[in-house]
Coordinates of C-alpha atoms in Angstrom, one line a residue:
Chain X
M1 CA 41.0 8.4 -6.2
Q2 CA 41.5 11.5 -8.2
T3 CA 38.5 10.9 -10.3
L4 CA 36.5 10.5 -7.1
V5 CA 37.4 14.0 -5.9
E6 CA 36.9 15.4 -9.3
R7 CA 33.5 13.9 -9.5
A8 CA 32.7 15.2 -6.1
N9 CA 33.7 18.7 -7.1
E10 CA 31.7 18.5 -10.3
K11 CA 28.7 17.4 -8.5
K12 CA 29.0 20.1 -5.8
I13 CA 29.0 22.8 -8.5
R14 CA 26.1 21.3 -10.3
A15 CA 24.1 20.7 -7.2
K16 CA 24.0 24.4 -6.4
A17 CA 22.4 25.4 -9.6
Q18 CA 19.6 22.8 -9.4
L19 CA 16.1 22.5 -8.2
N20 CA 16.1 22.1 -4.5
L21 CA 13.1 20.1 -3.4
P22 CA 13.3 20.6 0.4
N23 CA 12.7 24.3 -0.2
L24 CA 9.4 23.4 -1.7
P25 CA 6.3 23.1 0.6
E26 CA 5.5 19.7 1.7
E27 CA 2.2 19.6 -0.2
I28 CA 4.1 20.0 -3.4
V29 CA 6.5 17.1 -2.5
I30 CA 3.4 15.0 -1.8
E31 CA 1.9 16.0 -5.1
V32 CA 5.1 15.0 -6.9
L33 CA 5.5 11.7 -5.1
S34 CA 1.8 10.8 -5.7
R35 CA 2.6 10.7 -9.4
L36 CA 5.3 8.1 -9.1
P37 CA 4.9 4.5 -9.6
L38 CA 4.9 2.1 -6.6
K39 CA 8.3 0.7 -7.5
S40 CA 10.0 4.1 -7.3
L41 CA 8.2 4.9 -4.1
V42 CA 9.5 1.8 -2.4
K43 CA 13.0 2.8 -3.4
F44 CA 12.6 6.4 -2.4
T45 CA 11.7 5.7 1.2
L46 CA 15.5 5.7 1.5
V47 CA 16.0 9.2 0.2
S48 CA 15.4 11.1 3.4
K49 CA 13.5 11.0 6.6
Q50 CA 10.9 13.4 5.3
W51 CA 10.2 11.4 2.2
R52 CA 10.1 8.2 4.2
S53 CA 7.6 9.5 6.7
L54 CA 5.5 11.0 3.8
I55 CA 5.4 7.7 2.0
Q56 CA 5.0 5.4 4.8
S57 CA 2.3 7.4 6.7
G58 CA 0.0 7.2 3.8
S59 CA 0.1 11.0 3.0
V60 CA 1.2 10.0 -0.5
K61 CA -1.8 8.4 -2.1
I62 CA -1.3 5.3 -4.3
V63 CA -3.9 3.4 -6.2
P64 CA -4.4 0.2 -4.2
R65 CA -4.3 -3.0 -6.1
N66 CA -5.2 -6.3 -4.7
N67 CA -2.7 -9.1 -5.1
V68 CA -2.9 -12.7 -4.1
L69 CA -0.1 -14.2 -2.0
V70 CA 0.3 -17.8 -2.5
R71 CA 2.2 -19.8 0.1
G72 CA 3.9 -23.1 -1.0
R73 CA 5.8 -25.4 1.2
S74 CA 9.0 -23.6 0.7
T75 CA 8.1 -20.8 -1.6
L76 CA 6.0 -17.6 -1.7
H77 CA 4.5 -16.3 -4.9
S78 CA 2.4 -13.2 -5.6
I79 CA -0.2 -13.1 -8.4
D80 CA -1.2 -9.7 -9.5
Q81 CA -4.2 -8.5 -11.4
D82 CA -2.4 -9.0 -14.7
F83 CA -1.9 -12.6 -13.7
L84 CA 1.8 -12.1 -13.3
V85 CA 3.3 -14.5 -10.9
K86 CA 6.3 -13.4 -9.0
I87 CA 8.5 -14.9 -6.4
V88 CA 8.3 -12.9 -3.2
D89 CA 10.9 -13.1 -0.4
K90 CA 9.6 -15.1 2.5
P91 CA 9.3 -13.2 5.8
V92 CA 11.6 -15.9 7.4
K93 CA 14.1 -18.2 5.7
K94 CA 14.1 -21.3 7.8
N95 CA 11.3 -21.4 10.2
P96 CA 7.8 -22.5 9.3
Y97 CA 5.3 -19.7 9.3
E98 CA 1.6 -19.2 8.8
I99 CA -0.2 -16.2 7.5
F100 CA -2.9 -15.3 10.0
G101 CA -4.5 -12.3 8.5
S102 CA -4.3 -9.4 6.0
C103 CA -5.4 -5.8 6.4
N104 CA -4.4 -2.5 4.7
G105 CA -1.4 -4.2 2.9
L106 CA 0.0 -5.7 6.2
L107 CA 0.0 -9.4 6.8
L108 CA -0.1 -11.0 10.3
I109 CA 2.5 -13.7 10.3
R110 CA 2.8 -16.4 12.9
I111 CA 6.1 -18.0 13.7
R112 CA 5.8 -20.4 16.6
D113 CA 4.1 -18.4 19.3
H114 CA 5.1 -15.0 17.9
L115 CA 3.1 -12.7 15.7
F116 CA 4.8 -10.4 13.3
L117 CA 3.3 -7.6 11.1
W118 CA 4.9 -7.8 7.7
N119 CA 4.6 -5.7 4.6
P120 CA 5.4 -7.9 1.6
L121 CA 6.1 -4.9 -0.6
T122 CA 8.5 -3.0 1.6
K123 CA 9.7 -6.2 3.3
C124 CA 9.4 -4.4 6.6
S125 CA 8.5 -6.6 9.5
T126 CA 8.2 -6.2 13.2
K127 CA 7.3 -8.4 16.0
V128 CA 4.0 -7.4 17.7
L129 CA 2.8 -9.9 20.1
S130 CA 3.4 -13.4 21.6
Y131 CA 0.8 -15.9 22.6
E132 CA 2.1 -18.9 24.4
P133 CA -0.8 -21.3 23.9
L134 CA 0.2 -21.3 20.2
L135 CA 3.2 -23.4 21.1
C136 CA 0.9 -26.4 22.2
T137 CA 0.1 -28.6 19.4
G138 CA -3.5 -29.5 18.7
Y139 CA -5.1 -26.1 18.6
S140 CA -6.9 -25.3 15.5
V141 CA -6.9 -21.6 14.9
V142 CA -9.1 -19.2 13.1
S143 CA -7.6 -15.8 12.9
G144 CA -7.7 -12.3 11.5
L145 CA -6.1 -8.9 11.6
C146 CA -8.1 -5.7 11.7
F147 CA -7.6 -2.0 12.1
D148 CA -9.4 0.3 14.4
S149 CA -9.2 3.8 13.0
F150 CA -10.6 5.3 16.1
S151 CA -7.7 4.4 18.3
N152 CA -5.4 4.0 15.3
E153 CA -4.5 0.5 16.3
Y154 CA -4.3 -2.9 14.8
K155 CA -5.7 -5.9 16.6
A156 CA -5.3 -9.6 16.0
V157 CA -8.2 -11.8 16.6
M158 CA -7.8 -15.6 17.2
A159 CA -10.2 -18.3 17.9
L160 CA -8.6 -21.4 19.3
S161 CA -10.1 -24.7 20.0
H162 CA -8.6 -27.9 21.4
D163 CA -10.1 -31.3 21.5
I164 CA -9.1 -31.7 25.1
A165 CA -11.2 -29.6 27.4
L166 CA -8.3 -29.0 29.7
F167 CA -6.7 -26.8 27.2
G168 CA -9.7 -24.3 27.3
G169 CA -12.0 -25.8 24.8
E170 CA -13.1 -23.2 22.4
F171 CA -12.3 -19.6 23.1
V172 CA -11.6 -16.3 21.3
V173 CA -8.8 -13.9 22.2
V174 CA -8.1 -10.4 20.9
G175 CA -4.6 -9.0 21.0
S176 CA -4.1 -5.3 21.1
F177 CA -0.8 -4.2 19.5
R178 CA -0.5 -1.0 21.5
S179 CA -1.0 -2.4 25.0
K180 CA 0.5 -5.7 24.0
T181 CA -2.2 -7.6 25.9
W182 CA -4.6 -10.4 25.1
T183 CA -8.2 -10.3 26.2
E184 CA -10.6 -13.1 26.0
I185 CA -13.9 -12.1 24.6
N186 CA -17.3 -13.8 24.5
F187 CA -18.0 -15.8 21.4
P188 CA -21.3 -17.6 21.6
Y189 CA -20.9 -19.6 18.4
H190 CA -19.0 -22.6 17.0
F191 CA -16.5 -21.2 14.7
C192 CA -15.9 -22.9 11.3
S193 CA -13.9 -20.6 9.1
V194 CA -10.8 -22.4 8.4
K195 CA -8.4 -19.6 7.8
S196 CA -8.2 -15.8 8.3
G197 CA -11.3 -13.8 7.6
P198 CA -11.7 -10.8 5.3
V199 CA -12.0 -7.2 6.5
V200 CA -14.7 -4.8 5.2
N201 CA -15.6 -1.5 6.9
E202 CA -13.0 -2.3 9.5
N203 CA -14.9 -5.3 10.6
L204 CA -13.4 -8.8 10.5
H205 CA -15.7 -11.4 9.2
W206 CA -15.9 -15.1 10.0
F207 CA -18.6 -17.6 9.6
A208 CA -19.9 -19.6 12.5
S209 CA -22.6 -22.0 13.5
N210 CA -25.0 -22.0 16.4
K211 CA -23.4 -23.2 19.5
S212 CA -26.2 -25.7 20.4
S213 CA -26.2 -27.5 17.1
D214 CA -23.8 -30.0 15.5
R215 CA -20.7 -28.4 14.4
F216 CA -20.5 -29.2 10.7
F217 CA -23.9 -29.8 9.4
A218 CA -25.6 -26.9 11.1
P219 CA -26.5 -23.9 9.1
R220 CA -23.8 -21.2 9.3
E221 CA -24.0 -17.5 9.7
I222 CA -21.7 -14.6 9.2
V223 CA -20.4 -13.0 12.3
Y224 CA -18.2 -10.0 12.5
F225 CA -15.8 -8.5 15.0
N226 CA -15.9 -4.8 15.4
P227 CA -12.5 -3.7 16.8
R228 CA -13.9 -0.5 18.2
M229 CA -16.5 -2.2 20.4
N230 CA -14.4 -5.3 20.8
K231 CA -17.5 -7.5 20.2
F232 CA -18.8 -10.1 17.8
K233 CA -22.1 -9.5 16.1
K234 CA -24.2 -11.2 13.5
L235 CA -24.4 -9.9 10.0
P236 CA -27.8 -9.8 8.2
M237 CA -27.9 -12.8 6.0
P238 CA -29.7 -13.3 2.6
Q239 CA -32.8 -15.4 2.2
P240 CA -31.6 -18.9 2.9
K241 CA -31.7 -21.5 0.0
N242 CA -33.4 -24.0 2.3
G243 CA -35.4 -23.6 5.3
D244 CA -32.9 -23.8 8.1
G245 CA -30.1 -21.7 6.7
D246 CA -27.1 -22.0 4.5
I247 CA -23.9 -23.8 4.6
I248 CA -21.4 -21.1 4.0
L249 CA -18.1 -22.3 2.3
G250 CA -16.1 -19.1 2.3
L251 CA -16.0 -15.3 2.6
G252 CA -14.1 -12.8 0.6
V253 CA -14.0 -9.3 -0.7
L254 CA -14.5 -8.5 -4.4
E255 CA -14.6 -4.8 -5.5
G256 CA -15.0 -3.7 -2.0
C257 CA -18.1 -5.8 -1.2
L258 CA -18.3 -8.6 1.2
C259 CA -18.9 -11.9 -0.7
M260 CA -19.9 -15.3 0.5
V261 CA -20.0 -18.6 -1.2
R262 CA -22.7 -21.0 -0.1
C263 CA -23.9 -24.5 -1.0
Y264 CA -26.4 -24.1 -3.9
D265 CA -27.8 -27.6 -4.0
E266 CA -28.3 -30.2 -1.3
H267 CA -26.4 -33.4 -1.6
P268 CA -27.1 -36.2 0.8
S269 CA -23.7 -37.7 -0.1
G270 CA -22.0 -34.8 1.5
H271 CA -20.5 -33.6 -1.7
V272 CA -21.2 -30.2 -3.0
G273 CA -21.7 -29.9 -6.8
I274 CA -22.9 -26.3 -7.2
V275 CA -22.1 -23.2 -5.2
E276 CA -23.5 -19.8 -5.3
L277 CA -21.4 -16.6 -4.9
L278 CA -23.3 -13.7 -3.4
A279 CA -22.1 -10.2 -2.8
M280 CA -23.4 -7.7 -0.2
K281 CA -23.6 -4.6 -2.4
E282 CA -24.3 -2.3 0.4
Y283 CA -22.6 -3.1 3.6
G284 CA -25.1 -4.1 6.4
M285 CA -28.1 -4.1 4.2
Q286 CA -29.9 -7.4 4.0
E287 CA -31.7 -6.6 0.8
S288 CA -28.5 -5.8 -0.9
W289 CA -27.3 -9.4 -1.1
T290 CA -27.1 -10.2 -4.8
T291 CA -26.2 -13.4 -6.6
M292 CA -23.1 -12.9 -8.7
F293 CA -22.3 -16.4 -10.1
I294 CA -23.5 -19.9 -9.8
I295 CA -20.5 -22.1 -10.2
S296 CA -20.8 -25.8 -11.0
N297 CA -18.5 -28.8 -11.5
L298 CA -16.1 -28.0 -8.7
P299 CA -13.9 -30.9 -8.0
E300 CA -14.2 -33.1 -5.0
L301 CA -15.7 -30.6 -2.7
G302 CA -17.3 -31.5 0.7
I303 CA -19.1 -29.2 3.1
Y304 CA -16.0 -29.3 5.3
D305 CA -14.1 -27.7 2.4
N306 CA -13.7 -24.0 1.7
V307 CA -14.4 -22.0 -1.4
V308 CA -12.9 -18.6 -1.0
P309 CA -13.2 -15.9 -3.6
L310 CA -9.8 -14.0 -3.8
C311 CA -9.8 -11.4 -6.5
F312 CA -10.6 -10.7 -10.2
I313 CA -7.8 -10.8 -12.7
K314 CA -7.4 -9.0 -16.0
N315 CA -9.4 -11.2 -18.3
G316 CA -12.4 -11.2 -16.0
E317 CA -11.6 -14.4 -14.4
L318 CA -12.1 -14.9 -10.7
L319 CA -9.3 -16.4 -8.7
M320 CA -10.6 -18.8 -6.0
K321 CA -9.3 -21.0 -3.4
V322 CA -11.2 -24.3 -3.7
G323 CA -10.8 -27.0 -1.0
R324 CA -7.4 -27.7 0.3
K325 CA -5.5 -28.4 -2.9
H326 CA -6.7 -26.1 -5.5
L327 CA -6.3 -22.6 -6.7
M328 CA -8.6 -22.0 -9.5
A329 CA -9.4 -19.3 -12.0
Y330 CA -13.1 -19.2 -12.7
N331 CA -14.4 -17.8 -16.0
P332 CA -17.9 -16.4 -15.5
N333 CA -18.5 -16.0 -19.2
D334 CA -18.6 -19.7 -20.0
N335 CA -18.8 -21.1 -16.5
S336 CA -15.5 -22.9 -16.8
Q337 CA -12.6 -23.1 -14.5
R338 CA -8.9 -23.9 -14.7
D339 CA -6.4 -24.9 -12.2
V340 CA -3.7 -22.4 -11.3
T341 CA -0.7 -24.5 -10.6
I342 CA 1.7 -23.2 -8.0
P343 CA 4.3 -25.8 -6.9
T344 CA 3.6 -27.2 -3.3
Y345 CA 0.6 -25.0 -2.9
L346 CA -0.6 -24.7 0.7
D347 CA -2.6 -21.5 1.1
A348 CA -3.5 -18.2 -0.5
I349 CA -4.5 -14.8 0.8
V350 CA -5.4 -11.5 -0.7
Y351 CA -3.4 -8.4 0.3
E352 CA -3.6 -4.9 -0.9
E353 CA -0.4 -3.3 -2.2
S354 CA 0.5 -0.5 0.2
L355 CA 3.6 1.3 1.6
L356 CA 1.9 1.7 4.9
T357 CA 4.2 1.3 7.9
P358 CA 2.3 2.1 11.0
T359 CA 4.4 3.9 13.5
G360 CA 5.0 2.9 17.0
Y361 CA 5.9 -0.7 16.6
N362 CA 9.7 -0.2 16.2
W363 CA 9.6 -0.4 12.4
E364 CA 12.3 2.0 12.2
D365 CA 15.1 -0.5 13.0
E366 CA 13.8 -2.9 10.5
V367 CA 13.8 -0.3 7.8
L368 CA 17.4 0.7 8.6
R369 CA 18.5 -2.8 8.3
G370 CA 17.9 -2.4 4.7
E371 CA 14.9 -4.4 3.5
A372 CA 14.1 -2.0 0.7
K373 CA 14.2 -3.6 -2.7
Y374 CA 14.3 -2.7 -6.3
V375 CA 18.0 -2.3 -6.2
E376 CA 20.1 -1.1 -9.0
T377 CA 22.9 -3.6 -9.5
S378 CA 24.5 -3.2 -12.8
L379 CA 27.1 -0.5 -12.6
S380 CA 30.3 -0.1 -14.4
G381 CA 33.8 1.4 -14.1
S382 CA 35.0 3.8 -11.4
R383 CA 31.3 4.6 -10.7
R384 CA 30.9 1.2 -9.2
K385 CA 33.3 2.1 -6.3
I386 CA 31.3 5.1 -5.3
R387 CA 28.0 3.4 -5.6
K388 CA 29.1 0.4 -3.8
V389 CA 30.0 2.2 -0.7
I390 CA 27.0 4.4 -1.0
G391 CA 24.9 1.4 -1.6
K392 CA 25.8 0.1 1.8
W393 CA 24.8 3.2 3.5
D394 CA 21.6 3.2 1.6
Y395 CA 21.3 -0.4 2.3
E396 CA 20.5 -0.8 -1.4
E397 CA 22.4 -4.1 -1.4
L398 CA 21.4 -6.7 1.1
D399 CA 24.3 -8.9 1.5
S400 CA 23.9 -12.4 2.8
G401 CA 25.4 -11.7 6.2
E402 CA 22.9 -9.0 6.9
E403 CA 20.1 -11.3 5.9
E404 CA 21.3 -14.1 8.0
H405 CA 21.3 -11.8 10.9
R406 CA 17.7 -10.8 10.3
V407 CA 16.6 -14.4 10.1
S408 CA 18.4 -15.5 13.3
D409 CA 16.9 -12.5 14.9
L410 CA 13.5 -13.7 14.3
E411 CA 14.4 -17.1 15.5
E412 CA 15.8 -16.0 18.8
E413 CA 13.1 -13.6 19.7
Chain R
M1 CA -11.6 52.4 -13.2
S2 CA -9.4 53.4 -16.0
S3 CA -11.3 54.2 -19.1
S4 CA -8.6 53.3 -21.6
L5 CA -8.9 49.7 -20.4
E6 CA -11.3 47.4 -22.1
K7 CA -13.9 45.7 -20.1
N8 CA -13.0 42.5 -18.5
M9 CA -9.3 43.2 -18.6
L10 CA -7.1 43.1 -15.5
I11 CA -3.6 44.5 -14.9
L12 CA -1.2 42.2 -13.1
R13 CA 1.9 43.9 -11.6
S14 CA 4.9 41.6 -11.0
S15 CA 7.2 41.9 -8.0
D16 CA 9.7 44.0 -10.1
G17 CA 7.1 46.4 -11.3
E18 CA 6.3 45.3 -14.8
E19 CA 2.6 45.3 -15.8
F20 CA 0.7 42.8 -17.8
I21 CA -2.7 43.3 -19.3
V22 CA -4.7 40.1 -19.4
P23 CA -8.3 39.2 -19.9
E24 CA -10.2 38.5 -16.6
V25 CA -11.0 34.9 -17.7
V26 CA -7.3 34.2 -18.0
A27 CA -6.4 35.9 -14.7
V28 CA -9.0 34.1 -12.6
M29 CA -7.5 30.7 -13.5
S30 CA -5.5 31.6 -10.5
K31 CA -7.7 30.9 -7.5
A32 CA -6.0 33.5 -5.4
I33 CA -6.8 36.2 -8.1
K34 CA -10.2 34.9 -8.5
N35 CA -10.9 35.3 -4.9
M36 CA -9.7 38.9 -4.9
V37 CA -11.8 39.7 -7.9
E38 CA -14.9 38.1 -6.4
D39 CA -14.5 39.9 -3.2
E40 CA -14.0 43.1 -5.1
C41 CA -11.1 44.0 -2.9
A42 CA -8.9 44.6 -6.0
S43 CA -8.8 47.6 -8.2
N44 CA -8.0 46.5 -11.7
T45 CA -4.3 46.6 -11.0
I46 CA -3.5 43.5 -9.1
P47 CA -0.1 43.2 -7.5
V48 CA 1.4 39.8 -7.7
P49 CA 4.2 39.8 -5.1
N50 CA 6.9 37.2 -5.0
V51 CA 6.6 36.5 -8.8
D52 CA 9.0 38.4 -11.1
A53 CA 8.1 39.5 -14.6
N54 CA 9.9 36.6 -16.3
I55 CA 7.9 33.9 -14.4
L56 CA 4.7 35.9 -14.5
A57 CA 4.9 36.0 -18.3
M58 CA 5.3 32.3 -18.4
V59 CA 2.3 31.7 -16.2
I60 CA 0.1 34.1 -18.2
E61 CA 1.3 32.3 -21.4
F62 CA 0.2 29.0 -19.9
C63 CA -3.1 30.2 -18.7
K64 CA -3.9 31.8 -22.1
K65 CA -3.2 28.7 -23.9
H66 CA -5.4 26.7 -21.5
D67 CA -8.2 29.3 -21.8
E68 CA -8.1 29.3 -25.6
S69 CA -7.8 25.6 -26.1
E70 CA -10.6 24.5 -23.9
A71 CA -12.3 23.1 -26.9
E72 CA -9.2 21.7 -28.4
A73 CA -8.2 18.1 -28.2
A74 CA -6.8 17.1 -24.8
S75 CA -3.8 15.5 -26.3
D76 CA -2.7 18.8 -27.9
L77 CA -3.0 20.4 -24.6
K78 CA -1.0 17.7 -23.0
T79 CA 1.8 18.1 -25.6
F80 CA 1.8 21.8 -24.9
D81 CA 1.9 21.2 -21.1
S82 CA 4.8 18.9 -21.3
E83 CA 6.7 21.2 -23.7
F84 CA 5.8 24.2 -21.5
V85 CA 7.2 22.8 -18.3
N86 CA 10.3 21.4 -19.9
R87 CA 12.6 24.2 -18.6
G88 CA 15.7 24.6 -16.6
Q89 CA 15.4 23.6 -13.0
E90 CA 15.6 27.1 -11.7
A91 CA 12.8 28.4 -13.7
L92 CA 10.9 25.2 -12.7
Y93 CA 11.4 25.9 -9.1
D94 CA 10.1 29.5 -9.5
L95 CA 7.2 28.3 -11.5
I96 CA 6.2 25.8 -8.9
T97 CA 6.3 28.4 -6.2
A98 CA 4.4 30.8 -8.2
A99 CA 1.7 28.3 -9.2
N100 CA 1.4 27.1 -5.7
F101 CA 1.2 30.6 -4.2
R102 CA -1.2 31.9 -6.9
D103 CA -3.1 28.6 -6.8
V104 CA -3.2 27.8 -10.5
K105 CA -4.2 24.1 -10.4
E106 CA -3.6 23.2 -14.0
L107 CA -0.1 24.6 -14.0
L108 CA 0.7 22.9 -10.7
D109 CA -0.4 19.6 -12.0
A110 CA 1.7 19.9 -15.1
L111 CA 4.7 20.9 -13.1
C112 CA 4.4 18.2 -10.5
Q113 CA 4.0 15.7 -13.3
N114 CA 7.1 16.9 -14.9
V115 CA 9.2 16.7 -11.7
A116 CA 7.8 13.2 -11.1
E117 CA 9.0 12.3 -14.6
M118 CA 12.4 13.7 -13.8
I119 CA 12.9 11.7 -10.7
K120 CA 11.2 8.5 -11.7
G121 CA 14.1 6.4 -12.8
K122 CA 16.7 8.0 -10.7
S123 CA 18.6 6.3 -8.0
V124 CA 18.2 7.3 -4.3
H125 CA 21.8 8.6 -4.3
H126 CA 21.1 10.7 -7.5
I127 CA 18.1 12.3 -6.0
R128 CA 19.8 13.2 -2.8
I129 CA 22.5 15.0 -4.7
Q130 CA 20.4 16.5 -7.4
F131 CA 17.3 17.5 -5.6
L132 CA 18.0 17.5 -1.9
G133 CA 21.2 19.4 -2.1
Y134 CA 23.2 16.7 -0.4
Q135 CA 27.0 16.9 -1.1
L136 CA 28.8 13.9 -2.2
F137 CA 31.4 14.5 0.4
E138 CA 28.9 14.5 3.1
I139 CA 27.5 11.2 1.9
L140 CA 30.9 9.6 1.8
T141 CA 31.8 10.7 5.3
S142 CA 28.6 9.7 6.9
N143 CA 28.8 6.5 5.0
F144 CA 32.1 5.8 6.6
I145 CA 30.8 6.4 10.1
W146 CA 27.7 4.5 9.4
N147 CA 29.7 1.5 8.3
I148 CA 31.6 1.4 11.6
W149 CA 28.4 1.6 13.4
C150 CA 26.9 -1.2 11.4
D151 CA 29.9 -3.5 11.8
R152 CA 29.5 -3.3 15.5
D153 CA 25.8 -4.0 15.2
F154 CA 26.1 -7.0 13.0
D155 CA 29.0 -8.7 14.9

């Protein structure tokens, strides 16, 4: 105990003679924090309220990097641009979940009929909305998350369809996180994107076919949802490969440009051998669609399947989601590809690393429950005592009891 | 205009009255002084309030080096910067304030980088005590109360 007091006194004396950051103007603190690596920033959200709000409000600029989040049956991995695979804590421990969308570093997570916003980097999550029809089985869902900077609000967009007309057939709902309401909006197409759509220029993109035609073999078009106008519109399409229009297999964002993958050759057998990846270099300009790659020899691909470009990794390879079972790295130099094996692979989605924590959705509680990671654990001697206690206040250590609580919390809600 | 002064020289007067003669090119590295010179609202003695002689000398040293070594290799300048800013915390604080107030971008960059390096690997607790002036005693007490609150919450 004596050492503790001594130490305290020693620190007290030292503290007085030292650089006092709060006396500095806020812009200097921002300058300093902007020079720190992401890992430190995650940790430093716990330093003080001021620092937390600076970091989480986005005042501190970080260089955004795209990571791919790969969901397995019971695991979650992230792949970064250096092709480093890391295990990520799942948003929930026991319950099955789905990833419904990704925007500005936040993911939209569905657990039963509840939707959560989750930042995989800071581990903050918050429940934003519920939608009861999601509890019924048999709905197939196309979804997305987008941000409206005008009203500073996130919106979830879901297209649901059910084989039985009684359940509403095919319809699209938009959930506003601020007013906590769902609105049904007009969607005069057949949707066929299988999973969440990419966001460019704040617009959420899906592909869809004409309502009058057959669902799967009809040419498809890119439609986008503009969160400000709450409307779906068509995006100008490149010159189609054949007369009627293209079969689009997937959409993605590469280097800030919207990309699409389309069938390159026609196959009467219904198998797709060659696909073409196009990028819209200037958003909204029809002439700016440019062919990036022509990829052949993709395995067992039908026109029902998806080919989604995810992101480029260090050695120039392109990560792609191919069909239901494959995550592949395509090498444009020699037109080869290799399988990326992640055990029990189910799905993959791109997210941007960010520390963003939008205010107004009760994040604060979650933060205080101590989700911050990058913990220092190895400590020795009498120092351990001090740190341990302090650690709890900081929530630097997340003991199992706490975590259990968090999980059951999600389950009950 | 004082005749004894060479052309393109300016006199900077610190808060405690000491005067420094510096070439105009060096002085105008501070945006604040540059604005004053451009608006011609300054005679050739420019008062630099809030900055004492000691700190002002350091700032001038830094600016001179940067002015001279424009052609020099960037790596040399970087070494100089990191050595220059590697000072006691008190001087660092004064320098930051001066650089911010006088708007010397290069110096401010170097200083912020230095502070960032200082706090990079530190623990949250360490930063609270070292840079935010928290007292260990405070932390322990609030910790105790917080624990009680938490136990209640997590039951």
